Amino acid sequence: MSSIPLFRTPEEITAELERQQQEDDEFEESCSEDEDGLLMNDDDVDDEFDAEGPRHDTQMEIDPENREFLIGKDGETIWTNKTLQSPFGRTPARNIITHFPGAKGIAKDLKKEIDLFSLFVTEEMMNILERYTNEEIERKCSKHEWLAKERYTHPTNVPEIKALIGLLFMAGELKNSGLNLQDLFSPIHGPPIFRYGMSKNRFQFLLLTLRFDDKNSRAERKANDRFAAFREFWELFLKNCRAYYTPSEYVTVDETLLSFRGRCIFRMYMKNKPDKYGLKIVSLCDAKTYYFLGGIPYLGKERREIENVSKPTSYVLNLVDSLKNSNRNVTTDNWFTSCELADKLTSKKLTLVGTMRKNKREIPPEFLETKGAPVMSSRFLYDPEKMMVSFTPKKNKNVILLSSMHGDGFVNEVTKKPEIIEFYNMTKGGVDVFDRLCHEKTTKRKTSRWPMRYFYGVLDFAGVNAYVLHKINNVQDTYSSRVRGTFLKTLATDLVEPCLKVRAQNARLPKMLRLSIKHHLGEEQPQRPVQPQDTRKPRRCDVCNEGSKTKDRKGYAFCEKCGKCLCGEHKKVICNGCLNNDDSD
């Protein structure tokens, strides 16, 4: 294998660039134009030539006197201080978007909250929950005989699981996720819908027994996959996220942290996140609508799926694989951004914009110097496929960004910021805003099981995605907190309603609870016939006065025939049916 030549002087670099340009010119001259000639008429050729001008006029000439070259610390990466893109050239193909973002497939015609949510947590996933949860209930009841005798340990079904999810959404919307169950189901402090949906013991028991995989085969699968306990459910959810939405031209890759304090081999500490401790997911979100497009859970040090690339690059390439050949831009932070990632994305017809760490070996040492650099000044470096900028926001401090989307060093005269930085600031928050939306109205409850924490995360992700599609289909322009709150309340109510209808017909429930549930459902209650009240004043019982004058009892009822006043001892109550039968006899 031949070694790659290193060019360490400007003369050697200039000679190499001239040689490459000469080879390109010879290649263009040797290309056959027969096919192009067959596709165009002679008149069309002349008109197009006059409009476009000669091809060589749009190419930049190499000027060694005005052009400087810098070499990265790796000794291989060559940069120049002048752009290699012609100001009169066409828009690069990598910046031309040919797709229409928004809902797709059956999601276009859905507007109801529960229908949109069911796109992401489908009946197939509900059946998985029902099957594996019932298996866990059976195991627990067979292990503890006293538990089998309790009224709240019977097997579950899909409507009840939906009701459980609906109550979790209602708790998240009302900011009651951290409230203890005693207060949550309290007749005084808790919302009535929780008592209507299920009992406190049943709610707690279902959260303890909820399972997402076959426990009998978990050990075998766990030997090759640490995520085995939640893998099936997670993959189905990701498939649904990709199936019903076409992302915009800008997407963001960043880290999401699901807060978790339990024992887990891949739990992480991230000081920049609000929750500090938790389960990390490398997430891909739409930079404009904050729709969750996919995520890869961090499972500790494992073998990389893509060989010969760094781990951050492997994460990004896996996430954007479904977006290749679409000319979209991927915005990343400094943990992901590298020249290696930019080159890999370019081969997939994607572009990259992101901040870079200063220890990257592709950066020339001279480019890192900040001493003497004016505040709000910018320096640019270029190569044929990408560019780099060093921006000095404060004295003796600079920020370095890499872009394969931009081709020139345009600076905004008003803000004094390069176009790359303004674009990065506009698109970097896709995952951060998505995290905030999930965190504000989370369904999370305290748990020591990491699969359960991922389940709460899936519910939060699905709630945000369903709301994004609801917003698009109903043409809502803003992410109003009130509108999203109404969306989640309606979704929770629709999920709980089938279970409420079953409980309203359960004769074993207390009568007042059943009446309250029927009133909540809007069902008409049968009204009791109102008996006409007697306007006569009470007086002494006439029957008591006839027998003995020692009894001084007040009578409040009067005989319909003779009008005598009767006390409680001497009056009798009879219904109209029996009275009519006595009259007929």
Coordinates of C-alpha atoms in Angstrom, one line a residue:
M1 CA 0.0 0.0 0.0
S2 CA 1.5 3.4 -1.1
S3 CA 1.9 6.1 1.5
I4 CA -0.1 9.4 1.2
P5 CA 2.3 12.3 0.3
L6 CA 2.5 15.1 2.8
F7 CA 2.8 18.7 1.5
R8 CA 4.5 20.9 4.0
T9 CA 5.3 24.1 2.0
P10 CA 3.0 26.5 0.0
E11 CA 4.9 25.7 -3.2
E12 CA 4.3 22.0 -2.9
I13 CA 0.6 22.5 -2.1
T14 CA 0.2 24.9 -5.0
A15 CA 1.9 22.5 -7.4
E16 CA -0.4 19.6 -6.2
L17 CA -3.6 21.7 -6.6
E18 CA -2.5 22.8 -10.1
R19 CA -1.8 19.1 -11.0
Q20 CA -5.3 18.1 -9.7
Q21 CA -7.0 20.9 -11.7
Q22 CA -5.1 19.9 -14.9
E23 CA -6.2 16.3 -14.5
D24 CA -9.8 17.5 -14.1
D25 CA -9.6 19.6 -17.3
E26 CA -8.2 16.7 -19.2
F27 CA -11.0 14.5 -17.9
E28 CA -13.6 17.0 -19.0
E29 CA -12.1 17.2 -22.5
S30 CA -12.1 13.5 -22.9
C31 CA -15.8 13.0 -21.8
S32 CA -18.2 12.0 -24.5
E33 CA -20.9 14.6 -25.3
D34 CA -22.9 12.4 -27.7
E35 CA -25.7 11.7 -25.2
D36 CA -26.0 15.4 -24.3
G37 CA -26.1 16.3 -27.9
L38 CA -28.9 13.9 -28.6
L39 CA -31.0 15.3 -25.8
M40 CA -30.8 19.0 -27.0
N41 CA -31.4 20.7 -30.3
D42 CA -28.8 22.9 -32.0
D43 CA -30.7 26.1 -31.1
D44 CA -31.0 25.0 -27.5
V45 CA -27.3 24.5 -27.3
D46 CA -26.5 28.0 -28.5
D47 CA -29.0 29.6 -26.2
E48 CA -27.8 27.7 -23.2
F49 CA -24.2 28.5 -23.9
D50 CA -24.9 32.2 -24.3
A51 CA -26.9 32.3 -21.0
E52 CA -24.4 30.3 -18.9
G53 CA -21.2 31.6 -20.4
P54 CA -18.0 29.6 -20.9
R55 CA -17.6 26.8 -18.3
H56 CA -14.1 27.9 -17.4
D57 CA -15.3 31.4 -16.5
T58 CA -17.2 30.1 -13.4
Q59 CA -14.1 28.3 -12.0
M60 CA -11.8 30.0 -9.5
E61 CA -8.2 30.5 -10.6
I62 CA -5.5 29.4 -8.2
D63 CA -3.5 32.5 -7.2
P64 CA -0.5 31.5 -5.1
E65 CA 0.3 35.1 -4.2
N66 CA -3.1 35.9 -2.5
R67 CA -3.8 32.4 -1.1
E68 CA -2.4 31.0 2.1
F69 CA -2.3 27.3 3.2
L70 CA -2.5 25.7 6.6
I71 CA -2.0 22.1 7.5
G72 CA -3.8 20.4 10.4
K73 CA -2.0 18.8 13.3
D74 CA -2.6 15.5 11.7
G75 CA -0.2 16.5 8.9
E76 CA -2.7 15.5 6.2
T77 CA -5.6 18.0 6.2
I78 CA -4.9 21.0 4.0
W79 CA -6.8 24.3 4.4
T80 CA -6.7 27.5 2.5
N81 CA -7.8 31.0 3.6
K82 CA -9.7 31.7 0.3
T83 CA -12.9 30.1 -0.7
L84 CA -12.8 27.5 -3.5
Q85 CA -16.4 28.2 -4.5
S86 CA -17.0 30.6 -7.3
P87 CA -19.4 33.6 -6.4
F88 CA -20.9 33.2 -9.9
G89 CA -21.5 29.5 -9.8
R90 CA -24.7 27.6 -9.4
T91 CA -26.2 26.7 -6.1
P92 CA -24.4 23.5 -5.0
A93 CA -26.5 20.4 -5.4
R94 CA -26.0 19.6 -1.7
N95 CA -28.1 22.6 -0.8
I96 CA -31.1 21.8 -3.0
I97 CA -34.0 20.2 -1.2
T98 CA -36.5 18.2 -3.3
H99 CA -39.0 17.0 -0.6
F100 CA -42.1 18.3 1.1
P101 CA -42.0 18.1 4.9
G102 CA -45.0 17.2 7.1
A103 CA -47.3 14.3 7.9
K104 CA -47.4 11.4 5.4
G105 CA -49.4 8.2 4.9
I106 CA -52.6 7.7 6.9
A107 CA -51.4 10.4 9.4
K108 CA -52.4 13.1 6.9
D109 CA -56.1 12.6 7.4
L110 CA -56.2 12.1 11.2
K111 CA -57.1 14.9 13.6
K112 CA -58.4 13.2 16.7
E113 CA -55.9 13.0 19.6
I114 CA -56.3 9.3 20.3
D115 CA -56.1 8.4 16.6
L116 CA -52.8 10.2 16.3
F117 CA -51.4 8.7 19.5
S118 CA -52.4 5.2 18.3
L119 CA -50.0 5.7 15.3
F120 CA -47.0 5.5 17.7
V121 CA -48.3 3.2 20.5
T122 CA -50.2 0.7 18.3
E123 CA -52.5 -2.2 19.1
E124 CA -49.6 -4.5 18.5
M125 CA -47.6 -2.8 21.2
M126 CA -50.7 -2.9 23.5
N127 CA -51.0 -6.6 23.0
I128 CA -47.4 -7.0 23.9
L129 CA -48.0 -5.2 27.1
E130 CA -51.1 -7.3 27.9
R131 CA -49.4 -10.6 27.2
Y132 CA -46.2 -10.1 29.1
T133 CA -47.9 -8.3 32.0
N134 CA -50.4 -11.1 32.5
E135 CA -47.5 -13.5 32.6
E136 CA -45.9 -11.5 35.3
I137 CA -49.2 -11.3 37.3
E138 CA -49.5 -15.0 37.1
R139 CA -46.0 -15.5 38.4
K140 CA -46.5 -13.2 41.3
C141 CA -49.8 -14.7 42.3
S142 CA -48.4 -18.2 42.2
K143 CA -45.5 -17.2 44.3
H144 CA -47.5 -15.4 46.9
E145 CA -50.8 -17.1 47.9
W146 CA -52.0 -14.1 49.8
L147 CA -51.7 -11.9 46.7
A148 CA -53.9 -14.2 44.7
K149 CA -56.7 -13.6 47.1
E150 CA -56.7 -9.8 46.7
R151 CA -59.4 -8.2 44.5
Y152 CA -56.9 -6.1 42.6
T153 CA -54.6 -8.8 41.3
H154 CA -56.8 -10.2 38.4
P155 CA -55.3 -10.3 34.9
T156 CA -55.4 -7.1 32.8
N157 CA -56.6 -6.3 29.3
V158 CA -55.9 -3.7 26.6
P159 CA -58.7 -1.3 27.6
E160 CA -57.4 -1.2 31.2
I161 CA -53.8 -0.7 30.0
K162 CA -55.0 2.2 27.9
A163 CA -56.8 3.6 30.9
L164 CA -53.5 3.3 32.9
I165 CA -51.7 5.3 30.1
G166 CA -54.4 7.9 30.1
L167 CA -54.1 8.4 33.9
L168 CA -50.3 8.8 33.5
F169 CA -50.9 11.5 30.8
M170 CA -53.5 13.2 33.0
A171 CA -51.0 13.3 35.9
G172 CA -48.3 14.7 33.6
E173 CA -50.6 17.5 32.3
L174 CA -51.8 18.4 35.8
K175 CA -48.1 18.3 37.1
N176 CA -49.0 15.6 39.5
S177 CA -46.5 13.0 38.3
G178 CA -44.5 13.3 41.6
L179 CA -47.6 13.2 43.8
N180 CA -47.8 10.2 46.1
L181 CA -50.6 7.7 45.3
Q182 CA -52.4 8.4 48.6
D183 CA -53.0 12.0 47.6
L184 CA -53.5 11.3 43.9
F185 CA -56.4 9.0 44.6
S186 CA -57.7 11.1 47.6
P187 CA -61.4 12.2 47.3
I188 CA -60.2 15.6 48.7
H189 CA -56.9 16.3 47.1
G190 CA -56.8 14.1 43.9
P191 CA -58.5 14.7 40.5
P192 CA -61.8 12.6 40.3
I193 CA -60.8 10.9 37.1
F194 CA -58.2 8.8 39.0
R195 CA -60.8 7.3 41.3
Y196 CA -63.2 6.8 38.4
G197 CA -60.5 5.0 36.3
M198 CA -59.3 2.4 38.8
S199 CA -58.5 1.9 42.4
K200 CA -55.3 3.0 44.0
N201 CA -54.2 -0.6 44.7
R202 CA -54.9 -1.6 41.1
F203 CA -53.0 1.4 39.7
Q204 CA -50.0 0.6 41.8
F205 CA -50.1 -3.1 41.1
L206 CA -50.2 -2.6 37.3
L207 CA -47.2 -0.3 37.5
L208 CA -45.3 -2.9 39.4
T209 CA -46.2 -5.8 37.0
L210 CA -46.0 -4.0 33.7
R211 CA -43.5 -6.0 31.4
F212 CA -42.3 -5.5 27.8
D213 CA -40.6 -8.8 26.9
D214 CA -40.7 -12.6 27.5
K215 CA -38.9 -13.0 30.9
N216 CA -38.3 -16.7 30.2
S217 CA -36.0 -16.0 27.2
R218 CA -34.5 -12.8 28.5
A219 CA -31.3 -14.2 29.9
E220 CA -30.4 -15.7 26.5
R221 CA -31.1 -12.5 24.6
K222 CA -29.4 -10.4 27.3
A223 CA -26.1 -12.2 26.6
N224 CA -25.9 -10.4 23.2
D225 CA -28.0 -7.3 24.0
R226 CA -28.1 -5.3 27.2
F227 CA -31.3 -3.7 26.0
A228 CA -33.1 -7.0 25.6
A229 CA -35.7 -6.2 28.3
F230 CA -37.1 -3.3 26.2
R231 CA -35.7 -3.9 22.7
E232 CA -38.9 -5.2 21.0
F233 CA -41.1 -2.4 22.2
W234 CA -38.5 0.2 21.4
E235 CA -37.9 -0.9 17.8
L236 CA -41.6 -0.9 17.1
F237 CA -41.9 2.6 18.4
L238 CA -39.0 3.9 16.3
K239 CA -40.5 2.2 13.2
N240 CA -43.7 4.1 13.8
C241 CA -41.9 7.4 14.3
R242 CA -40.3 7.1 10.9
A243 CA -43.4 5.9 9.1
Y244 CA -45.7 8.9 9.5
Y245 CA -43.6 12.1 9.1
T246 CA -41.3 13.6 6.5
P247 CA -38.8 15.8 8.3
S248 CA -37.9 19.3 7.1
E249 CA -34.6 20.3 5.5
Y250 CA -32.8 20.7 8.9
V251 CA -32.4 18.0 11.6
T252 CA -30.5 18.0 14.9
V253 CA -28.5 15.2 16.6
D254 CA -28.0 15.6 20.3
E255 CA -28.1 13.7 23.6
T256 CA -31.3 13.1 25.6
L257 CA -31.2 12.1 29.3
L258 CA -34.0 10.3 30.9
S259 CA -33.8 11.0 34.7
F260 CA -33.2 7.8 36.6
R261 CA -31.6 7.0 40.0
G262 CA -32.0 3.2 40.1
R263 CA -29.3 0.6 39.6
C264 CA -28.3 0.2 36.0
I265 CA -25.0 -0.7 34.3
F266 CA -25.4 2.0 31.7
R267 CA -26.7 4.8 33.9
M268 CA -24.8 8.1 33.3
Y269 CA -23.9 11.4 35.0
M270 CA -24.2 14.4 32.7
K271 CA -23.5 17.7 34.6
N272 CA -24.9 19.9 31.7
K273 CA -28.4 18.2 31.9
P274 CA -31.0 19.3 34.5
D275 CA -31.5 15.8 35.9
K276 CA -27.8 15.0 36.1
Y277 CA -28.2 11.2 36.5
G278 CA -30.1 9.1 34.0
L279 CA -30.2 7.0 30.8
K280 CA -28.7 8.6 27.7
I281 CA -30.3 8.4 24.3
V282 CA -28.6 9.9 21.2
S283 CA -31.6 11.5 19.6
L284 CA -32.5 12.7 16.1
C285 CA -35.2 15.5 15.9
D286 CA -36.6 17.9 13.4
A287 CA -35.0 21.3 14.0
K288 CA -38.2 23.1 13.0
T289 CA -41.1 21.1 14.6
Y290 CA -39.1 19.1 17.2
Y291 CA -40.6 15.9 16.0
F292 CA -38.7 12.8 17.4
L293 CA -37.3 10.9 14.4
G294 CA -35.2 8.2 16.1
G295 CA -32.8 7.5 19.0
I296 CA -30.1 5.1 20.0
P297 CA -29.9 4.2 23.7
Y298 CA -26.4 4.4 25.2
L299 CA -25.6 0.9 26.6
G300 CA -22.1 1.4 27.8
K301 CA -18.9 0.3 26.0
E302 CA -20.0 -2.1 23.3
R303 CA -18.8 -3.1 19.8
R304 CA -19.4 -0.4 17.2
E305 CA -21.9 -1.2 14.5
I306 CA -19.9 0.7 11.9
E307 CA -16.2 -0.2 11.9
N308 CA -13.2 2.1 11.3
V309 CA -15.1 5.2 12.5
S310 CA -15.3 6.9 15.8
K311 CA -18.2 6.2 18.1
P312 CA -19.8 9.7 17.7
T313 CA -19.6 9.3 14.0
S314 CA -21.1 5.8 14.2
Y315 CA -24.1 7.2 16.2
V316 CA -24.9 9.9 13.6
L317 CA -24.5 7.7 10.6
N318 CA -26.9 5.1 12.1
L319 CA -29.5 7.8 12.9
V320 CA -29.4 9.5 9.5
D321 CA -29.3 6.4 7.4
S322 CA -33.0 6.8 6.5
L323 CA -32.3 10.4 5.3
K324 CA -29.4 9.7 2.9
N325 CA -29.5 11.2 -0.6
S326 CA -32.0 13.9 0.5
N327 CA -29.5 16.9 0.8
R328 CA -30.7 17.6 4.3
N329 CA -28.4 19.3 6.9
V330 CA -27.5 17.7 10.2
T331 CA -26.6 20.0 13.1
T332 CA -24.5 18.6 15.9
D333 CA -22.6 19.7 19.0
N334 CA -18.9 19.4 19.6
W335 CA -19.0 15.8 20.7
F336 CA -20.1 14.6 17.3
T337 CA -18.6 17.2 14.9
S338 CA -15.5 16.2 13.0
C339 CA -14.1 16.2 9.5
E340 CA -14.5 12.5 9.4
L341 CA -18.3 12.9 10.0
A342 CA -18.5 15.7 7.4
D343 CA -16.9 13.5 4.8
K344 CA -19.1 10.5 5.6
L345 CA -22.2 12.6 5.4
T346 CA -21.1 14.2 2.1
S347 CA -20.9 10.7 0.6
K348 CA -24.5 10.2 1.7
K349 CA -25.5 13.5 0.1
L350 CA -26.0 15.2 3.5
T351 CA -24.4 18.3 5.0
L352 CA -23.1 19.0 8.4
V353 CA -22.9 22.1 10.6
G354 CA -21.6 22.0 14.2
T355 CA -19.2 23.2 16.8
M356 CA -15.8 21.5 17.1
R357 CA -13.6 20.7 20.0
K358 CA -10.2 22.3 19.9
N359 CA -8.4 19.0 20.3
K360 CA -9.4 17.8 16.8
R361 CA -6.2 17.0 14.9
E362 CA -7.7 18.4 11.6
I363 CA -7.5 22.0 13.0
P364 CA -4.2 23.8 12.2
P365 CA -2.4 25.0 15.3
E366 CA -2.2 28.6 14.0
F367 CA -6.0 28.6 13.8
L368 CA -6.4 28.1 17.5
E369 CA -4.4 31.2 18.5
T370 CA -6.6 33.9 20.1
K371 CA -4.1 36.4 21.4
G372 CA -4.5 39.7 19.6
A373 CA -7.7 38.7 17.8
P374 CA -10.3 41.5 17.8
V375 CA -13.6 40.8 19.6
M376 CA -16.4 39.8 17.2
S377 CA -13.9 39.0 14.5
S378 CA -13.9 35.9 12.3
R379 CA -11.3 33.8 10.4
F380 CA -12.2 31.3 7.8
L381 CA -10.5 28.2 6.3
Y382 CA -11.7 26.2 3.3
D383 CA -11.2 22.9 1.5
P384 CA -13.1 21.6 -1.6
E385 CA -15.9 20.1 0.5
K386 CA -16.2 22.1 3.7
M387 CA -15.2 25.2 5.6
M388 CA -14.2 26.2 9.1
V389 CA -14.7 29.4 11.1
S390 CA -13.0 30.7 14.2
F391 CA -15.2 33.3 15.9
T392 CA -14.0 35.5 18.8
P393 CA -17.0 36.5 20.9
K394 CA -14.9 37.6 23.9
K395 CA -11.3 38.6 24.5
N396 CA -8.9 35.7 24.3
K397 CA -11.7 33.2 23.6
N398 CA -12.8 31.7 20.3
V399 CA -15.4 29.2 19.0
I400 CA -14.7 26.9 16.1
L401 CA -17.4 25.6 13.8
L402 CA -17.3 23.3 10.8
S403 CA -19.7 23.3 7.9
S404 CA -20.1 21.3 4.7
M405 CA -23.2 23.3 3.8
H406 CA -21.7 26.7 3.4
G407 CA -19.1 27.7 0.9
D408 CA -18.1 31.3 1.7
G409 CA -17.4 33.3 4.8
F410 CA -20.4 35.7 4.8
V411 CA -20.6 37.9 7.9
N412 CA -23.8 39.7 9.0
E413 CA -22.9 43.4 9.1
V414 CA -25.4 44.1 11.8
T415 CA -24.7 41.3 14.3
K416 CA -21.0 40.9 13.2
K417 CA -21.6 37.1 13.3
P418 CA -20.8 34.7 10.5
E419 CA -23.7 33.1 8.6
I420 CA -22.5 29.7 9.9
I421 CA -23.0 30.7 13.6
E422 CA -26.4 32.2 12.9
F423 CA -27.5 29.1 11.2
Y424 CA -26.1 26.9 14.0
N425 CA -28.0 28.9 16.6
M426 CA -31.2 28.6 14.6
T427 CA -31.0 24.8 14.3
K428 CA -29.1 23.5 17.3
G429 CA -32.1 23.5 19.6
G430 CA -34.1 20.7 18.0
V431 CA -33.4 18.1 20.6
D432 CA -33.2 20.5 23.5
V433 CA -36.7 21.9 22.9
F434 CA -38.0 18.4 22.4
D435 CA -36.5 17.5 25.8
R436 CA -38.1 20.5 27.4
L437 CA -41.5 19.6 26.0
C438 CA -41.2 16.1 27.4
H439 CA -40.0 17.3 30.8
E440 CA -42.7 19.9 31.3
K441 CA -45.6 17.4 31.2
T442 CA -43.9 14.1 31.8
T443 CA -45.7 10.8 32.6
K444 CA -42.7 9.7 34.7
R445 CA -43.2 8.2 38.1
K446 CA -40.6 7.1 40.6
T447 CA -39.3 3.6 39.6
S448 CA -36.3 1.4 40.2
R449 CA -36.7 -0.5 36.9
W450 CA -34.9 1.0 33.9
P451 CA -37.3 -0.6 31.3
M452 CA -40.1 1.2 33.1
R453 CA -38.3 4.5 32.8
Y454 CA -37.9 3.9 29.1
F455 CA -41.6 3.2 28.9
Y456 CA -42.4 6.5 30.5
G457 CA -40.0 8.1 27.9
V458 CA -41.8 6.4 25.0
L459 CA -45.1 7.8 26.3
D460 CA -43.6 11.3 26.5
F461 CA -42.0 11.0 23.0
A462 CA -45.3 9.7 21.5
G463 CA -47.2 12.5 23.2
V464 CA -45.0 15.2 21.6
N465 CA -45.0 13.5 18.1
A466 CA -48.8 13.1 18.2
Y467 CA -49.1 16.8 19.1
V468 CA -46.8 17.9 16.3
L469 CA -49.0 16.0 13.8
H470 CA -52.1 17.4 15.4
K471 CA -50.7 20.9 15.0
I472 CA -49.8 20.3 11.3
N473 CA -53.2 18.7 10.4
N474 CA -55.1 21.4 12.2
V475 CA -52.9 24.3 11.0
Q476 CA -51.8 25.6 14.3
D477 CA -48.9 28.0 14.2
T478 CA -47.7 28.2 17.8
Y479 CA -46.8 25.8 20.5
S480 CA -49.2 27.3 23.0
S481 CA -49.0 25.7 26.5
R482 CA -52.8 26.0 26.7
V483 CA -53.4 24.2 23.4
R484 CA -51.0 21.4 24.2
G485 CA -52.6 21.0 27.7
T486 CA -56.0 20.7 26.1
F487 CA -54.6 18.1 23.7
L488 CA -53.2 16.0 26.5
K489 CA -56.3 16.2 28.6
T490 CA -58.5 15.2 25.7
L491 CA -56.1 12.3 24.9
A492 CA -56.1 11.1 28.5
T493 CA -59.9 11.3 28.7
D494 CA -60.3 9.3 25.4
L495 CA -57.9 6.6 26.7
V496 CA -59.7 6.2 30.0
E497 CA -63.3 6.3 28.6
P498 CA -63.7 2.6 27.6
C499 CA -62.6 1.5 31.0
L500 CA -65.1 4.0 32.7
K501 CA -68.0 2.5 30.7
V502 CA -67.1 -1.0 32.0
R503 CA -66.8 0.2 35.6
A504 CA -70.1 2.1 35.4
Q505 CA -71.9 -1.3 35.0
N506 CA -70.0 -3.1 37.7
A507 CA -72.5 -3.8 40.5
R508 CA -69.7 -4.5 43.0
L509 CA -68.6 -0.9 43.0
P510 CA -70.1 1.5 45.6
K511 CA -73.3 3.0 44.3
M512 CA -72.2 6.6 44.7
L513 CA -69.0 5.8 42.7
R514 CA -71.0 4.3 39.9
L515 CA -73.3 7.3 39.8
S516 CA -70.3 9.6 39.7
I517 CA -68.8 7.7 36.8
K518 CA -72.1 7.9 34.9
H519 CA -72.3 11.6 35.6
H520 CA -68.7 12.0 34.3
L521 CA -69.6 10.1 31.1
G522 CA -72.7 12.3 30.6
E523 CA -75.2 9.5 30.9
E524 CA -78.7 10.6 32.1
Q525 CA -79.6 9.5 35.6
P526 CA -83.2 8.1 36.3
Q527 CA -84.9 10.5 38.5
R528 CA -87.0 9.4 41.4
P529 CA -90.7 10.5 41.3
V530 CA -91.3 13.4 43.6
Q531 CA -94.1 12.8 46.1
P532 CA -96.4 15.7 46.7
Q533 CA -95.9 17.2 50.1
D534 CA -98.8 17.6 52.5
T535 CA -99.2 21.2 53.5
R536 CA -101.2 20.5 56.6
K537 CA -99.5 21.1 60.0
P538 CA -98.6 18.1 62.2
R539 CA -100.8 17.5 65.3
R540 CA -101.4 14.8 67.8
C541 CA -102.0 11.3 66.4
D542 CA -105.7 10.6 66.3
V543 CA -105.3 6.8 66.9
C544 CA -103.2 7.3 70.0
N545 CA -105.7 9.7 71.4
E546 CA -108.5 7.2 71.0
G547 CA -106.9 4.5 73.0
S548 CA -105.2 6.4 75.8
K549 CA -104.7 10.1 76.5
T550 CA -101.4 9.4 78.2
K551 CA -99.6 9.2 74.8
D552 CA -98.8 12.5 73.3
R553 CA -97.3 11.7 69.9
K554 CA -97.1 14.0 67.0
G555 CA -98.4 12.8 63.6
Y556 CA -96.9 14.0 60.3
A557 CA -98.9 11.7 58.0
F558 CA -102.6 11.9 57.2
C559 CA -105.0 9.2 56.0
E560 CA -106.1 9.7 52.3
K561 CA -109.7 8.5 53.1
C562 CA -110.7 9.8 56.5
G563 CA -108.0 12.5 57.1
K564 CA -106.9 11.2 60.5
C565 CA -103.4 12.3 61.6
L566 CA -101.1 9.3 62.1
C567 CA -97.8 8.8 63.9
G568 CA -95.0 6.6 62.8
E569 CA -96.4 3.6 64.8
H570 CA -99.8 3.6 63.2
K571 CA -99.1 4.6 59.6
K572 CA -98.3 2.0 56.9
V573 CA -96.5 2.5 53.6
I574 CA -97.8 0.7 50.5
C575 CA -97.0 1.1 46.8
N576 CA -99.4 1.9 44.1
G577 CA -99.2 -1.6 42.6
C578 CA -100.2 -3.3 45.8
L579 CA -102.9 -0.7 46.5
N580 CA -104.4 -1.3 43.1
N581 CA -104.4 -5.1 43.6
D582 CA -106.2 -4.7 47.0
D583 CA -108.8 -2.5 45.3
S584 CA -109.4 -5.1 42.6
D585 CA -109.8 -7.9 45.1

